[in-house]
C-alpha atoms as an extended CHARMM CRD file, in Angstrom:
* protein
*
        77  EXT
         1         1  UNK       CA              1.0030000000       15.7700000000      -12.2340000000  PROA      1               0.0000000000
         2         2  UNK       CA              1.4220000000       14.2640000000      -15.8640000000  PROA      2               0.0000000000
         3         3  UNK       CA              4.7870000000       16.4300000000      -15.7840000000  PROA      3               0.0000000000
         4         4  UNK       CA              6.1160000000       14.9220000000      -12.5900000000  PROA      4               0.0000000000
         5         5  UNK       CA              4.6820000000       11.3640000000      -14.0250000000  PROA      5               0.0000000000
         6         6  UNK       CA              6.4980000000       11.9730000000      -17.2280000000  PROA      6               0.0000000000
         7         7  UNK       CA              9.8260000000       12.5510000000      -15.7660000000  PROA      7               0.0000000000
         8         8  UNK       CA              9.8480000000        9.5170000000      -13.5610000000  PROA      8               0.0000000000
         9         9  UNK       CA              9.7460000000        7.2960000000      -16.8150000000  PROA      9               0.0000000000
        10        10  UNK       CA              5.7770000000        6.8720000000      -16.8090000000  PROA      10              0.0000000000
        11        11  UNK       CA              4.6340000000        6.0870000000      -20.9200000000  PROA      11              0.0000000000
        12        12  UNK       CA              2.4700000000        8.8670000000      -22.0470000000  PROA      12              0.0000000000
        13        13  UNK       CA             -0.1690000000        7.0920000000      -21.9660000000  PROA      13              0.0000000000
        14        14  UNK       CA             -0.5040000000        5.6160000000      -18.7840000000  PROA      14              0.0000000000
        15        15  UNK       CA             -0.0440000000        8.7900000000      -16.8790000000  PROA      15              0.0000000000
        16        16  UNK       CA             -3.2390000000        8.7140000000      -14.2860000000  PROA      16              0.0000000000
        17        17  UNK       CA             -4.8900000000       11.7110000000      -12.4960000000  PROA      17              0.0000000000
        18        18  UNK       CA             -5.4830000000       11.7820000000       -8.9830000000  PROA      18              0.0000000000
        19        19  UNK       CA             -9.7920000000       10.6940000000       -8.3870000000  PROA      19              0.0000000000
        20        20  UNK       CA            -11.8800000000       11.8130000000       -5.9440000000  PROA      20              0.0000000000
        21        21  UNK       CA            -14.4930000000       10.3050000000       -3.2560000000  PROA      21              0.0000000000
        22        22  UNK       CA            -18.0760000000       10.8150000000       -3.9890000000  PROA      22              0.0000000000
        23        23  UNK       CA            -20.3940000000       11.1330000000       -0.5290000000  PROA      23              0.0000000000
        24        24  UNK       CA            -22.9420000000        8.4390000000       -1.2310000000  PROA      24              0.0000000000
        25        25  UNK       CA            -20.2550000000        5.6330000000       -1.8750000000  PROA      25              0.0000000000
        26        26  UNK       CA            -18.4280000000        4.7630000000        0.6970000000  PROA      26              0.0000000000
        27        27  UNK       CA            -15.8770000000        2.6450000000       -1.6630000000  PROA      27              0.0000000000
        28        28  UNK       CA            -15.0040000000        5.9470000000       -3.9540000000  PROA      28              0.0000000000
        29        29  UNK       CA            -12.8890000000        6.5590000000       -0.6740000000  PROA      29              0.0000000000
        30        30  UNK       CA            -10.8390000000        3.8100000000       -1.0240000000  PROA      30              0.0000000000
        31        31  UNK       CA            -10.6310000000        4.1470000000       -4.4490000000  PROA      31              0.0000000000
        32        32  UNK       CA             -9.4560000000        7.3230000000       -4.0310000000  PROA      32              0.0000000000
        33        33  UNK       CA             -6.9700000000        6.4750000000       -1.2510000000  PROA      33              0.0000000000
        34        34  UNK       CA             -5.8300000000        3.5130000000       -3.8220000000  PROA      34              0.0000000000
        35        35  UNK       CA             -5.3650000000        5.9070000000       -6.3210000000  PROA      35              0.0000000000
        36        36  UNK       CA             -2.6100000000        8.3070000000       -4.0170000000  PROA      36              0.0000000000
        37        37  UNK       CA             -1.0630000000        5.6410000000       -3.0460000000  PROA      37              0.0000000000
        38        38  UNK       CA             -0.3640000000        5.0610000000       -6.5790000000  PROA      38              0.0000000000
        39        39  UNK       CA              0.8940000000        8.1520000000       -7.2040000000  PROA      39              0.0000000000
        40        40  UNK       CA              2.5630000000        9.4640000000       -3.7170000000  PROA      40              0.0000000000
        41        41  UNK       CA              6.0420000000       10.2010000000       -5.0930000000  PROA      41              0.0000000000
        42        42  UNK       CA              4.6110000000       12.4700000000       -8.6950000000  PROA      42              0.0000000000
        43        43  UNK       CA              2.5290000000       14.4190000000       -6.1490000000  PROA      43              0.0000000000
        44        44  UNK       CA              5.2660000000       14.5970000000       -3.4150000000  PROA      44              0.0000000000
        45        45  UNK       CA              6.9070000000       16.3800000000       -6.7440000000  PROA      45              0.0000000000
        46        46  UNK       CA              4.3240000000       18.7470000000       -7.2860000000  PROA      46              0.0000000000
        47        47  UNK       CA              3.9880000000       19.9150000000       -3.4310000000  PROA      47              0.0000000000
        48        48  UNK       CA              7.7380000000       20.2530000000       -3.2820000000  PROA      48              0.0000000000
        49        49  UNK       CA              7.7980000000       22.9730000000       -5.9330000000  PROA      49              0.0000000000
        50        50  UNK       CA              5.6680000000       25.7550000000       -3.8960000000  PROA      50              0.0000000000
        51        51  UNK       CA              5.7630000000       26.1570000000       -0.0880000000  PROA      51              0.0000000000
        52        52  UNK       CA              2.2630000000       27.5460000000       -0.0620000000  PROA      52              0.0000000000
        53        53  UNK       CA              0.7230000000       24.3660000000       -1.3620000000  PROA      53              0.0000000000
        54        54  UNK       CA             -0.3820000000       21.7540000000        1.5760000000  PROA      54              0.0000000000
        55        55  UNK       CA              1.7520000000       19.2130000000        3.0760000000  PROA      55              0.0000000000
        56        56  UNK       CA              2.2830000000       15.9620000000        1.8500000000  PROA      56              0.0000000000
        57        57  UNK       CA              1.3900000000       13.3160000000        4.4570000000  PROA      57              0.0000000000
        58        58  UNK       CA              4.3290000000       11.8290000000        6.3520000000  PROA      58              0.0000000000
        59        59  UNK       CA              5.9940000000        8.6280000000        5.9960000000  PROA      59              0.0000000000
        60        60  UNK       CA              3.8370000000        6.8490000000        8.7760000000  PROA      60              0.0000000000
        61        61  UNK       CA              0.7200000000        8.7640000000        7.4130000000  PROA      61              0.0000000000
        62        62  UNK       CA              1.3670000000        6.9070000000        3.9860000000  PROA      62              0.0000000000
        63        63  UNK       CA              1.6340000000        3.3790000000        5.8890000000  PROA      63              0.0000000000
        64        64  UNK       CA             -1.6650000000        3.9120000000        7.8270000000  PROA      64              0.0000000000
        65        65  UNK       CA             -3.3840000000        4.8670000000        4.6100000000  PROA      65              0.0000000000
        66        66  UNK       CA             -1.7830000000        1.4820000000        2.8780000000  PROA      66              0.0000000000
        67        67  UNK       CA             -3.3780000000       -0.2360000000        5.9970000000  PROA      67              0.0000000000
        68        68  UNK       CA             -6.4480000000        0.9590000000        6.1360000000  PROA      68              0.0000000000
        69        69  UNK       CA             -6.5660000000        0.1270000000        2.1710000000  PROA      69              0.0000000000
        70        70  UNK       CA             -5.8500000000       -3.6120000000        2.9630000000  PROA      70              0.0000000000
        71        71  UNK       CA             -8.1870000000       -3.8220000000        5.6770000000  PROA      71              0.0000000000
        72        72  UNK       CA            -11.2510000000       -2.3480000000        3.4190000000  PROA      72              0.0000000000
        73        73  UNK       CA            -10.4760000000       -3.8270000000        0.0090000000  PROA      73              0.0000000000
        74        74  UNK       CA            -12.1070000000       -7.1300000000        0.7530000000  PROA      74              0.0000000000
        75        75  UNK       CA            -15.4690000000       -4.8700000000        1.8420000000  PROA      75              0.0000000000
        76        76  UNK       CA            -15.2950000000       -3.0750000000       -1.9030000000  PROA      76              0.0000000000
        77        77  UNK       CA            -18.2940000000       -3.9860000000       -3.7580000000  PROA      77              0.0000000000
């Protein structure tokens, strides 16, 4: 991920690592969805260079996540 942030002209410094939820917060999910969204294209990168990693979510997936981040960012506490 740095790699792929790196080469897309990202200082070496602010390079940022993908987060993940934690069960008992419900806002560590968007967080975490925030936080892809940020970084969709270095870890479209990543997936593209092996075939037996997952799939990267589709175009319209990306737009429902970017929704759903809009409608619960004014719930975050």
């Amino acid at each position: 991920m740095r790699n792929a942030q790196l080469t897309n002209n990202i200082a070496e410094g602010n390079t940022k690592e993908l987060i993940l939820d934690v069960k008992t917060r419900w806002n560590s999910t968007v967080h975490m969805i925030e936080r892809f969204l940020e970084l969709w294209k270095p870890v479209a990168e990543v997936l593209m260079d092996d075939a037996s990693d997952p799939q990267m979510p589709s175009a319209s997936d990306i737009e429902v996540l970017k929704q759903l981040v809009n409608l619960l960012r004014p719930l975050n506490l």
